[in-house]
Coordinates of C-alpha atoms in Angstrom, one line a residue:
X1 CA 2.7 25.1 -2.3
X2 CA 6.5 25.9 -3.3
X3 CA 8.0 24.3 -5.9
X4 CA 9.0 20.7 -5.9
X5 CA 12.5 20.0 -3.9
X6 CA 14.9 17.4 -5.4
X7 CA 14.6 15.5 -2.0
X8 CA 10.7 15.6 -2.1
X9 CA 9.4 11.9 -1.2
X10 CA 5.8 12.9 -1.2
X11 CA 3.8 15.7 -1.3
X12 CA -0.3 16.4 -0.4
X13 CA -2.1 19.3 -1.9
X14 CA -5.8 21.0 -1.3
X15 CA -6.8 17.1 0.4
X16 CA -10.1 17.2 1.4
X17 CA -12.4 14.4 3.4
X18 CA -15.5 14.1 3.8
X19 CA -17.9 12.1 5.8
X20 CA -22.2 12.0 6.3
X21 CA -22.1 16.0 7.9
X22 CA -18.5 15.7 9.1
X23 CA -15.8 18.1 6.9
X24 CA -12.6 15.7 8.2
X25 CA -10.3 17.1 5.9
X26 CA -10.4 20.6 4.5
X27 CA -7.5 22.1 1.8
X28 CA -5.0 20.3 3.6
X29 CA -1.3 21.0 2.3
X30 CA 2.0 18.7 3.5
X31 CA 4.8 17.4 1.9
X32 CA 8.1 14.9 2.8
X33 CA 11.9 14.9 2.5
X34 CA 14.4 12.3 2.2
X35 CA 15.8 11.9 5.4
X36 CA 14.0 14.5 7.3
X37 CA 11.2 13.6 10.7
X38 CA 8.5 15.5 9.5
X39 CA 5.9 16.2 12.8
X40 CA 2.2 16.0 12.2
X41 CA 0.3 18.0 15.0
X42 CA -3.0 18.6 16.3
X43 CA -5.4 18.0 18.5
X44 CA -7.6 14.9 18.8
X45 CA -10.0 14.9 16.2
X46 CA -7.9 17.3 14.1
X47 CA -7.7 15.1 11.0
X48 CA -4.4 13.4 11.4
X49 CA -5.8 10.0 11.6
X50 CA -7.8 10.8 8.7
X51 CA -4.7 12.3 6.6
X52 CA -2.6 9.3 7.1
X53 CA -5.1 6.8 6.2
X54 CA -5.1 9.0 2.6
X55 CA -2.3 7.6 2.5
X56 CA -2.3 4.4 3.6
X57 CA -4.8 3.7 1.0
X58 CA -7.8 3.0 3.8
X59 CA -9.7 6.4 2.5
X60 CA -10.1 7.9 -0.4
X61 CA -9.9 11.8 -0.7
X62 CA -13.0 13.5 -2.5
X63 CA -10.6 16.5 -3.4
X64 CA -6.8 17.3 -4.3
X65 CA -3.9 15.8 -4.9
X66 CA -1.3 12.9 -3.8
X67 CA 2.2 13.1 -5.4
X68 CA 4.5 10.5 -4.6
X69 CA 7.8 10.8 -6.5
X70 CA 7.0 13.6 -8.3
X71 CA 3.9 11.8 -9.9
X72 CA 0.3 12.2 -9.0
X73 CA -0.8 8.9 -7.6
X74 CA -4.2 6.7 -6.8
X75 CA -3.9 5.1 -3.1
X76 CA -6.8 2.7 -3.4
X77 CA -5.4 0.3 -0.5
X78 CA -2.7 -1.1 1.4
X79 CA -1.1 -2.8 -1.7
X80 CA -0.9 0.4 -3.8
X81 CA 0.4 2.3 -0.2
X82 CA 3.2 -0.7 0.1
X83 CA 4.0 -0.7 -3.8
X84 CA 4.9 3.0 -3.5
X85 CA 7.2 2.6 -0.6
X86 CA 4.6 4.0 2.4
X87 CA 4.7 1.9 5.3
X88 CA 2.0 3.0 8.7
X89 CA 2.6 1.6 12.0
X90 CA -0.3 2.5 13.9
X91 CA -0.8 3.3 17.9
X92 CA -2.7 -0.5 17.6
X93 CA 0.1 -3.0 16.2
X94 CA -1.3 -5.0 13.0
X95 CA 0.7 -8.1 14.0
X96 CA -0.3 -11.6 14.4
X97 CA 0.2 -13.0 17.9
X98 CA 0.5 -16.4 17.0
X99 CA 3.1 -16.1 14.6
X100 CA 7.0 -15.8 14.7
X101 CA 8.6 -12.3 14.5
X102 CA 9.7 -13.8 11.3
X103 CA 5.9 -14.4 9.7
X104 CA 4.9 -11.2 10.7
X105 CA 7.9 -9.4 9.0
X106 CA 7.1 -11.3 5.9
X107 CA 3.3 -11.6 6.0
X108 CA 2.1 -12.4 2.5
X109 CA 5.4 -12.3 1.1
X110 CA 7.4 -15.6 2.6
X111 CA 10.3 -16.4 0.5
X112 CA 9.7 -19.6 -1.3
X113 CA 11.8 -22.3 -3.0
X114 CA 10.3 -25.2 -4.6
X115 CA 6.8 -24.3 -4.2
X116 CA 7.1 -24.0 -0.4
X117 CA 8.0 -21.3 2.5
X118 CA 12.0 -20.5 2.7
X119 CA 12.1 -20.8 6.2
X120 CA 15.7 -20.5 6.6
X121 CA 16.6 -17.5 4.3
X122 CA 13.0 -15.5 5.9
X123 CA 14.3 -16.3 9.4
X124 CA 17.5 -15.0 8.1
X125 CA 16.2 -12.3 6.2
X126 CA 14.7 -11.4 9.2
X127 CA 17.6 -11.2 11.2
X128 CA 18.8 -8.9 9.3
X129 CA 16.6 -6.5 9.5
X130 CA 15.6 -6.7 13.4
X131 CA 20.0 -6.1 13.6
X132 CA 19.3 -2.5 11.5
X133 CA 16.8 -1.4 14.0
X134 CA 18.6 -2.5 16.7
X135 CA 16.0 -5.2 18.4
X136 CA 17.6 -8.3 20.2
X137 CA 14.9 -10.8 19.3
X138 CA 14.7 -14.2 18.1
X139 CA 12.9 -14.3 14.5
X140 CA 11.8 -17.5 15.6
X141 CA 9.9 -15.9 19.0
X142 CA 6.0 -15.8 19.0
X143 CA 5.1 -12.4 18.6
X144 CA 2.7 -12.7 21.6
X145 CA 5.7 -13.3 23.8
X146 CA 7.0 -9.9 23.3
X147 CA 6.5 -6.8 25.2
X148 CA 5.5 -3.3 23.5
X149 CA 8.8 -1.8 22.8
X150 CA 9.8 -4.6 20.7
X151 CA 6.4 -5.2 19.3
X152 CA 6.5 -2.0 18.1
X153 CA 10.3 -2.6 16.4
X154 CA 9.0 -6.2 14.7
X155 CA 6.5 -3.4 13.4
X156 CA 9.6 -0.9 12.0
X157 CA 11.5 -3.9 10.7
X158 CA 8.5 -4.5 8.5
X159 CA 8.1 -1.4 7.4
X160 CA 11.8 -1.8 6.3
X161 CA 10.9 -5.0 4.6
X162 CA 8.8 -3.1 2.3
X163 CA 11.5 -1.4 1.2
X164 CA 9.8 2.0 2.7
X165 CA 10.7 5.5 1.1
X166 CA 8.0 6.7 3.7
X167 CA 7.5 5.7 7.5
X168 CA 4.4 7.1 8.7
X169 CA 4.4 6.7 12.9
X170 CA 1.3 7.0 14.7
X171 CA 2.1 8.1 18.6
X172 CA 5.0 5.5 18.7
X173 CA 6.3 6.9 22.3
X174 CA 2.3 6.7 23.9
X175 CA 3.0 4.1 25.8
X176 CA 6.7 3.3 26.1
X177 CA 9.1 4.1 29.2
X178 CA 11.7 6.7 28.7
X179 CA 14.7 4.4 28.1
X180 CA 12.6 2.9 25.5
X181 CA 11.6 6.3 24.0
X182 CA 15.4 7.4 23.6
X183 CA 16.2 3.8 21.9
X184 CA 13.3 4.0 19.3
X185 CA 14.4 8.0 18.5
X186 CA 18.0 6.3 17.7
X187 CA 16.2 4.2 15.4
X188 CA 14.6 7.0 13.8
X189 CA 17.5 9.2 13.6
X190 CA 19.7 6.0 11.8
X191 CA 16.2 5.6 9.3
X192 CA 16.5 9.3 8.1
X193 CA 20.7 9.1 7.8
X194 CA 19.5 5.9 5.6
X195 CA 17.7 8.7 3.9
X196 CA 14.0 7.5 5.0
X197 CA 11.4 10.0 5.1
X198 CA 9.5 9.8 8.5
X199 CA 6.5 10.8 9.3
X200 CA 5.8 11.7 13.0
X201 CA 2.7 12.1 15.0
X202 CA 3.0 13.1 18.9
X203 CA 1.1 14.7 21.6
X204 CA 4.4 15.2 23.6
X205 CA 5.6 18.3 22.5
X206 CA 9.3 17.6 24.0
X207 CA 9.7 15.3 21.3
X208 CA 9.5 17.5 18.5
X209 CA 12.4 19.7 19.3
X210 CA 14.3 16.7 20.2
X211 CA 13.8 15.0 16.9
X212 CA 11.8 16.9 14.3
X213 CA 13.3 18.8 11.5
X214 CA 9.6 20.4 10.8
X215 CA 6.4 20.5 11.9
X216 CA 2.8 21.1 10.1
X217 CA 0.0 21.6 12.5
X218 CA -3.5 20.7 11.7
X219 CA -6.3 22.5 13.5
X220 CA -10.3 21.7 12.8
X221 CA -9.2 19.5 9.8
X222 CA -7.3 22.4 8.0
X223 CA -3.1 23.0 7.9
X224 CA -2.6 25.9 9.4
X225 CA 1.1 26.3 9.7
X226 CA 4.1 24.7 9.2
X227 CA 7.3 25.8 11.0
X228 CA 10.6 24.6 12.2
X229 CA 11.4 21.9 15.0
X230 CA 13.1 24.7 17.0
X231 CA 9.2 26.6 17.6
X232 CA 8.9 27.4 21.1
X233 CA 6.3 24.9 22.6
X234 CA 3.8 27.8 23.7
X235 CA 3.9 28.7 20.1
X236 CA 3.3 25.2 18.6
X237 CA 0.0 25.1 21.6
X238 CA -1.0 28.1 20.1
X239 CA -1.3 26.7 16.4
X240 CA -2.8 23.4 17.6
X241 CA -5.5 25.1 19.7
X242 CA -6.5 28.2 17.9
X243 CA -5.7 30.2 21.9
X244 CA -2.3 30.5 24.2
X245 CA -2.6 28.7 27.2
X246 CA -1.4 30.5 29.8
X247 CA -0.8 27.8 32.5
X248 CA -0.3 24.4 31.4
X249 CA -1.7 23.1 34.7
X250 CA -4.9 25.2 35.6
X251 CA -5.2 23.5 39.5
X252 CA -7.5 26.1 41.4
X253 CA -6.8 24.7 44.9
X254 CA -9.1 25.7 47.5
X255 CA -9.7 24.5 51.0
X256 CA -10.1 20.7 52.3
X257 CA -12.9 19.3 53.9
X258 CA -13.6 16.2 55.6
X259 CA -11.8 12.6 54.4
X260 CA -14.0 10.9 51.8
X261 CA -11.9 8.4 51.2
X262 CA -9.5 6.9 53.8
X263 CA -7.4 3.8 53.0
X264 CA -5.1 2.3 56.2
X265 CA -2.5 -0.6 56.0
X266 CA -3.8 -1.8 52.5
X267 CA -2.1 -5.3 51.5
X268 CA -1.8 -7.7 49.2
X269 CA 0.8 -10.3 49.4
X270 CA 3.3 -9.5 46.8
X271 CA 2.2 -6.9 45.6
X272 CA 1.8 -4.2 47.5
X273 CA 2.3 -3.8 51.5
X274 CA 0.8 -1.3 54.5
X275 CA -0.5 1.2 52.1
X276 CA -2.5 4.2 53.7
X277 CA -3.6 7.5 52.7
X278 CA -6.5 10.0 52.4
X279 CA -8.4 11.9 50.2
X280 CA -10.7 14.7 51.4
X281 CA -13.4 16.4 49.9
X282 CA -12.2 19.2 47.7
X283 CA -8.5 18.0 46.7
X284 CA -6.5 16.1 44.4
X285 CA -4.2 13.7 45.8
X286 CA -1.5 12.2 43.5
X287 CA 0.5 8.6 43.5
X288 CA 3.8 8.9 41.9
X289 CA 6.5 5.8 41.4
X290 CA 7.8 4.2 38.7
X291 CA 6.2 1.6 36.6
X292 CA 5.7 -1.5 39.2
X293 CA 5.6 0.5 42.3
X294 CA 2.3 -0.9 42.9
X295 CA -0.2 2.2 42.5
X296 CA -2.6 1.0 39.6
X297 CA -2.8 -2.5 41.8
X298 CA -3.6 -0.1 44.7
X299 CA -6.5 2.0 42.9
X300 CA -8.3 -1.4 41.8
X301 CA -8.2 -3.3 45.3
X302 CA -9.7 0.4 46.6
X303 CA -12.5 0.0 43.7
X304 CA -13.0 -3.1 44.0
X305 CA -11.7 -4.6 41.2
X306 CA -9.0 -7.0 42.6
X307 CA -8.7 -8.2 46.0
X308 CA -6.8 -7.6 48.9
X309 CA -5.4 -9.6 52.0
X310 CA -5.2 -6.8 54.8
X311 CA -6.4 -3.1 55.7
X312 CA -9.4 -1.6 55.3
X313 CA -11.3 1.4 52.6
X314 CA -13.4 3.6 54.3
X315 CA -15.8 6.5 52.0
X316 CA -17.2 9.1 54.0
X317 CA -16.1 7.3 57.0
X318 CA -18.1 4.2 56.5
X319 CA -16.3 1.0 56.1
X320 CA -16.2 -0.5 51.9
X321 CA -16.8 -4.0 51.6
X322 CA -14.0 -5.6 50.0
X323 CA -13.4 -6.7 46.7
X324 CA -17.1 -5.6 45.6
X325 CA -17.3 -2.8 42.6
X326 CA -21.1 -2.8 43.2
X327 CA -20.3 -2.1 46.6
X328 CA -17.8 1.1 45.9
X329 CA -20.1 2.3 43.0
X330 CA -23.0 2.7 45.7
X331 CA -20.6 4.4 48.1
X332 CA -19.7 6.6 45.5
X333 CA -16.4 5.5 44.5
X334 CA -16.1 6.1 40.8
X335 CA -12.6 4.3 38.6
X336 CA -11.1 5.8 35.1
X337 CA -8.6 3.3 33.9
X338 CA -5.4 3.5 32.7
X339 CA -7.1 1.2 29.3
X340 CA -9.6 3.7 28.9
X341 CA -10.3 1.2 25.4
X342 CA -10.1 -1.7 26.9
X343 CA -11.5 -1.4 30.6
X344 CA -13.4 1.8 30.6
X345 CA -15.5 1.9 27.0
X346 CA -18.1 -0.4 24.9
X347 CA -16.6 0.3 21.3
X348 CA -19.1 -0.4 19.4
X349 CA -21.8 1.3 21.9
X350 CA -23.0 4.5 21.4
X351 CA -21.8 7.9 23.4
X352 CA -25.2 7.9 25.0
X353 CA -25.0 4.3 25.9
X354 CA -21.6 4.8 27.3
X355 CA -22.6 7.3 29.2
X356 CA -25.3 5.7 30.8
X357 CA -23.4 2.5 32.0
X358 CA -23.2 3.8 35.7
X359 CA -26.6 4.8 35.8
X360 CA -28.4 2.4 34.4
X361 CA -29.5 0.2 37.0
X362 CA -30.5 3.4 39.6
X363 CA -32.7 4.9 37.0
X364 CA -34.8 1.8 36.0
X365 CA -38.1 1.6 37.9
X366 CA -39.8 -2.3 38.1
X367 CA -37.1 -3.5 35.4
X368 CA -37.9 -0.7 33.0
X369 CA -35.1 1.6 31.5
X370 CA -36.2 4.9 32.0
X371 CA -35.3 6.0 28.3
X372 CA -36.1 9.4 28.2
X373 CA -34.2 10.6 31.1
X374 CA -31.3 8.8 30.4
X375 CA -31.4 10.5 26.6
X376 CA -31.5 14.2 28.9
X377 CA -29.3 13.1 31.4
X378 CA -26.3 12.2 28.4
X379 CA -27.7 14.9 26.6
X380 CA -26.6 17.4 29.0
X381 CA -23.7 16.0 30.4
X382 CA -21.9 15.2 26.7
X383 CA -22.6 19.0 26.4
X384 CA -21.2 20.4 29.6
X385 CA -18.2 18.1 28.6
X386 CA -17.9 19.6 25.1
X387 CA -17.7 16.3 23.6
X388 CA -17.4 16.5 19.9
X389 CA -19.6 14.1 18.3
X390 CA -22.3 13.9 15.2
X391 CA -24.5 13.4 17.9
X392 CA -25.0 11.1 21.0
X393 CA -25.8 7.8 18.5
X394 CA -22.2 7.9 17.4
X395 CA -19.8 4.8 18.0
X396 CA -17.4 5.9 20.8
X397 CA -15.0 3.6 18.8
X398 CA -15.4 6.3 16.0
X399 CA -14.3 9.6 18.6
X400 CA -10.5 10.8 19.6
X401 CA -8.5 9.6 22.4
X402 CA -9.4 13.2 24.4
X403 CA -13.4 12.7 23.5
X404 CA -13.5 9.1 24.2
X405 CA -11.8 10.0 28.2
X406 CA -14.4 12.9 28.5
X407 CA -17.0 10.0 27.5
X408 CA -15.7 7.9 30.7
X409 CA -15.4 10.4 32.9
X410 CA -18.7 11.9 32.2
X411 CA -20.3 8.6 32.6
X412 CA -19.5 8.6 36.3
X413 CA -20.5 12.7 36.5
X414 CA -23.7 11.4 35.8
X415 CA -23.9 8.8 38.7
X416 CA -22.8 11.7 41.5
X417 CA -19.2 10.4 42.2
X418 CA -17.9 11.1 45.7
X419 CA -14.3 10.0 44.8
X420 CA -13.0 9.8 41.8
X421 CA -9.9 7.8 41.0
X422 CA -8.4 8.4 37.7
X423 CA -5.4 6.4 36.6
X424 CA -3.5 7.9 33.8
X425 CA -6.0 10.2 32.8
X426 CA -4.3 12.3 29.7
X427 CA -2.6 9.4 28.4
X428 CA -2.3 9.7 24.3
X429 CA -4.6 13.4 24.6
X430 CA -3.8 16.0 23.4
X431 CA -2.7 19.2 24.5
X432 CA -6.2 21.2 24.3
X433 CA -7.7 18.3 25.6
X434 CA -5.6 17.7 28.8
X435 CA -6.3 21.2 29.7
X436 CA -10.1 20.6 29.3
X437 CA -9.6 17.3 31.8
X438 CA -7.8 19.7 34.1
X439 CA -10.7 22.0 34.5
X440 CA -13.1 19.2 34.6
X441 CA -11.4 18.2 37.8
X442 CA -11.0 21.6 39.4
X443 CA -14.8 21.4 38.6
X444 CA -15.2 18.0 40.4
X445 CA -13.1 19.5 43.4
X446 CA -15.2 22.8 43.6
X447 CA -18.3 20.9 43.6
X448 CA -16.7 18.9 47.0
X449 CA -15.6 15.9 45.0
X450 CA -12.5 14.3 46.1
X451 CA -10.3 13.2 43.2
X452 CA -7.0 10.3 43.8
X453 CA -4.5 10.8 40.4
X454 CA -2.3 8.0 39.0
X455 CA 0.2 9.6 36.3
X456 CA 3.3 8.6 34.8
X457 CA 3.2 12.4 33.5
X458 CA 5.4 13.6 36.4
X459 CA 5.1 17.5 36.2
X460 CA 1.3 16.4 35.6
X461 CA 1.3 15.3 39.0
X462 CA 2.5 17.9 40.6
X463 CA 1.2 20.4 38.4
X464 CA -2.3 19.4 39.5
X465 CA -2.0 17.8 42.8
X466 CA -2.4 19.1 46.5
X467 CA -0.6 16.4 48.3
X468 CA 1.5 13.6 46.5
X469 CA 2.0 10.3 47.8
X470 CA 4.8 8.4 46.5
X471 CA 4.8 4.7 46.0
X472 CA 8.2 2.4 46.1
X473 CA 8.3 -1.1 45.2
X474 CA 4.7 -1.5 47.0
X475 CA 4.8 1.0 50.0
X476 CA 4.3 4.2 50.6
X477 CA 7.9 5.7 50.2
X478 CA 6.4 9.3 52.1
X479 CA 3.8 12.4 51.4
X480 CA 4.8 15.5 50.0
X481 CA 2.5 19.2 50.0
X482 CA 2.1 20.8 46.8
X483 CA 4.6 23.4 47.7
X484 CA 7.7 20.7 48.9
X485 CA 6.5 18.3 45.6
X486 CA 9.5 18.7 43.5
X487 CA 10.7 16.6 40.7
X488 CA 13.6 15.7 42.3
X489 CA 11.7 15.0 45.8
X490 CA 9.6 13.3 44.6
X491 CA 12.3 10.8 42.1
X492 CA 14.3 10.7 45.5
X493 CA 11.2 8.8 46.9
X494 CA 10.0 6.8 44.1
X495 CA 13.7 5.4 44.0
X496 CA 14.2 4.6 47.5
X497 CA 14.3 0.9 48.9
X498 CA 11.3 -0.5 50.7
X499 CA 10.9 1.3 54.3
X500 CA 10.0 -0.6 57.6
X501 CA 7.0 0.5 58.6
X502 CA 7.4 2.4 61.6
X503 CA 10.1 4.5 59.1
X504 CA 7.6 4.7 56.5
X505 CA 4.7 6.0 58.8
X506 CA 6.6 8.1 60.3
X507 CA 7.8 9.7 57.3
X508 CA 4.5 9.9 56.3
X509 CA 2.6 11.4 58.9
X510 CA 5.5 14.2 59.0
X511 CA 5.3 14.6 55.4
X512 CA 2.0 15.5 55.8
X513 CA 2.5 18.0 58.5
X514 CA 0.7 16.3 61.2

């Protein structure tokens, strides 16, 4: 590495990680300035998880160095990470929801007087620092009162509490809105005029040039560049995966078939209103809208999952019962949701136990697993996914975000999906990854599958759907073909007022070309 700058915060040489016939971390150089964003980039499974828990004290590297200050230092846990100024806010918030903002900010460290907690000068203290990142927020609210974007704020202000040199963010914009994403980056940028050093880790490569000053990407648990913000995005792809990608969305459209899914007048009171649409076999249908148009409470009344007051789901032109997932499992209907953690994975299962969820019940014979064909039948499909894992007895909690959605997906592969409904599927994947996803479902839509795609991820949408349907405030706002599905088409729908329903069939039906 170059010599040591006078602003030099930290600095990581020749790190390498280990784990039972895993090489994480391999010769890994980075370093920090004051008051610079430095991005850390790579694919899932990369190693940046691994690097920053190096220095957040939760691992310990077998090899190199960690100089902090210009000394060589020992990070043996969160204390010694805290004690030399590195604060980590991770994608999962270590907050307390039954505490105040104020308890959190000083967990461990209340201010006392007389032997017991200064409640007055930590709510005050507190105060003080939710005003520098620009949170409006009682110190005295319960922390599980708050939505995400200021979670994730209580989270900076006690990083700043610390008295952090060194901000380490993990995916901090994965699940924010966009007005939210510009206020956190104005936080940032005041941090690093306040001369902080932050550390940055994204999958959305827009971000960098808009507030990194350099980047250092990691690829296969090795650095194998760093280069200015400024790097054209094709470039920093190129780095992160090892290839070029020649077209970000890789939809091979082909011809329709018949409808395997057809959904008419769905309703729920409240909630949503006369939604209909189709999917046929061999396309990709996506539902644009903004956040609380309706279309994730749409996909789970289809599935199954939640109920519904009027309309019917027909699959293959039979009629679903409603508000019955055995029901649209046996039909076919397959359902990726948007908390792929939370709804769509057992953690502390194994991939080949995962995998085998959908099919476990079919495969039995007289109340007996069949064992053996469920160890081929994972076998074979976590290899035609590409999922890297030790092997199929790994935790799933232990893969990356991109592995762990190619574990969900692949679970309903195995149980022949007709329809398959994803809902945010690239959400927090990477680059190489979401390419892999793509072909998967050009592969599914080949094969005559028929595939209905939520995604906030607007060029997404229309990068890899055939017709978009665009939900407003609970209705369908209208239907746009691939080759009239603009951005600014489909934003003209998505922000449009409710429509009658004559007006919002009609549009509809013309939309599609009928």
């Amino acid at each position: 590495m170059s010599s040591r700058s006078p602003d030099e915060l930290l600095r990581i040489e020749g790190i390498r990680k280990t784990f039972p016939g895993v090489v994480a971390l391999d010769s890994v150089d980075f370093d920090l300035r004051r008051g610079e964003v430095h991005v850390l980039l790579g694919e899932n499974g990369a190693g940046k998880s691994t690097l920053i828990k190096m220095l957040s004290g939760a691992y310990t590297p077998d090899a190199g160095r960690i100089v902090v200050g210009g000394e060589e230092v020992r990070v043996h846990g969160a204390q010694d990470s805290e004690r030399l100024g590195i604060a980590t806010i991770y994608q999962e918030f270590n907050l307390v929801p039954d505490l105040t903002v104020a308890e959190n900010i000083f967990l461990g460290r209340q201010p006392r007087r007389f032997g017991m907690i200064d409640r007055k000068t930590m709510e005050a203290d507190a105060e003080v620092l939710l005003e520098r990142v620009g949170v409006k927020v009682s110190p005295r609210a319960r922390v599980r009162e708050l939505g995400i974007a200021r979670l994730q704020m209580v989270e900076i202000a006690k990083a700043l509490s610390l008295d952090a040199r060194v901000l380490i963010m993990d995916e901090p914009t994965a699940v924010l809105t966009s007005e939210e994403v510009e206020k956190l980056f104005a936080i940032v940028r005041r941090l690093r005029e306040d001369g902080v050093g932050i550390v940055f880790i994204t999958h959305h490569l827009e971000e960098i040039a808009a507030l990194g000053d350099r980047v250092t990407v990691i690829r296969d648990g090795r650095s194998v560049g760093q280069v200015p913000a400024s790097t054209p995005e094709d470039e920093l792809v190129r780095l992160m995966v090892g290839r070029s990608i020649e077209q970000q969305y890789p939809r091979e459209r082909g011809d329709a078939g018949d409808a395997l899914l057809k959904v008419e007048g769905l309703t729920r009171d409240g909630v949503f209103h006369d939604v209909s649409f189709e999917v046929r076999a061999g396309e990709v249908v996506g539902i644009a809208g903004l956040v609380g148009a309706g279309r994730t409470e749409v996909v789970r009344a289809v599935f199954g999952a939640d109920p519904y007051d009027a309309g019917s789901v027909h699959v293959a032109g039979a009629p679903l019962r409603r508000h019955d997932v055995n029901a649209a499992m046996t039909a076919g209907i397959g359902l990726v949701p948007e908390d792929r953690k939370g709804q769509g994975l057992v953690l502390d299962a194994s991939v080949e136990e995962n995998l085998g969820l959908v099919t476990l019940r079919s495969t039995s014979r007289a109340g007996l697993v069949d064992l053996k064909g469920q160890h081929e039948a994972a076998e074979r499909i976590a290899g035609q996914l590409g999922v890297r894992m030790a092997g199929l007895g790994q935790h799933v909690r232990t893969l990356s975000g991109g592995n762990q959605q190619k574990v969900v997906i692949g679970k309903w592969l195995l149980a022949d999906t007709k329809v398959l409904i994803l809902d945010e599927p690239t959400r927090g994947i990477d680059v190489g990854a979401k390419v892999e996803i793509y072909q998967l479902i050009n592969e599914l839509t080949a094969a005559g599958a028929a595939v209905l795609m939520i995604s906030s991820d607007l060029p997404e949408v229309l990068g890899m759907s055939d017709r978009v349907v665009v939900m407003a405030q609970g209705r369908v706002a209208g239907e746009l073909p691939a080759d009239r599905a603009t951005q600014d088409a489909v934003m003209a729908l998505a922000v449009s007022t409710a429509h009658s329903n004559s007006s919002s069939s009609n549009g509809t039906e013309a939309d599609r070309g009928h």
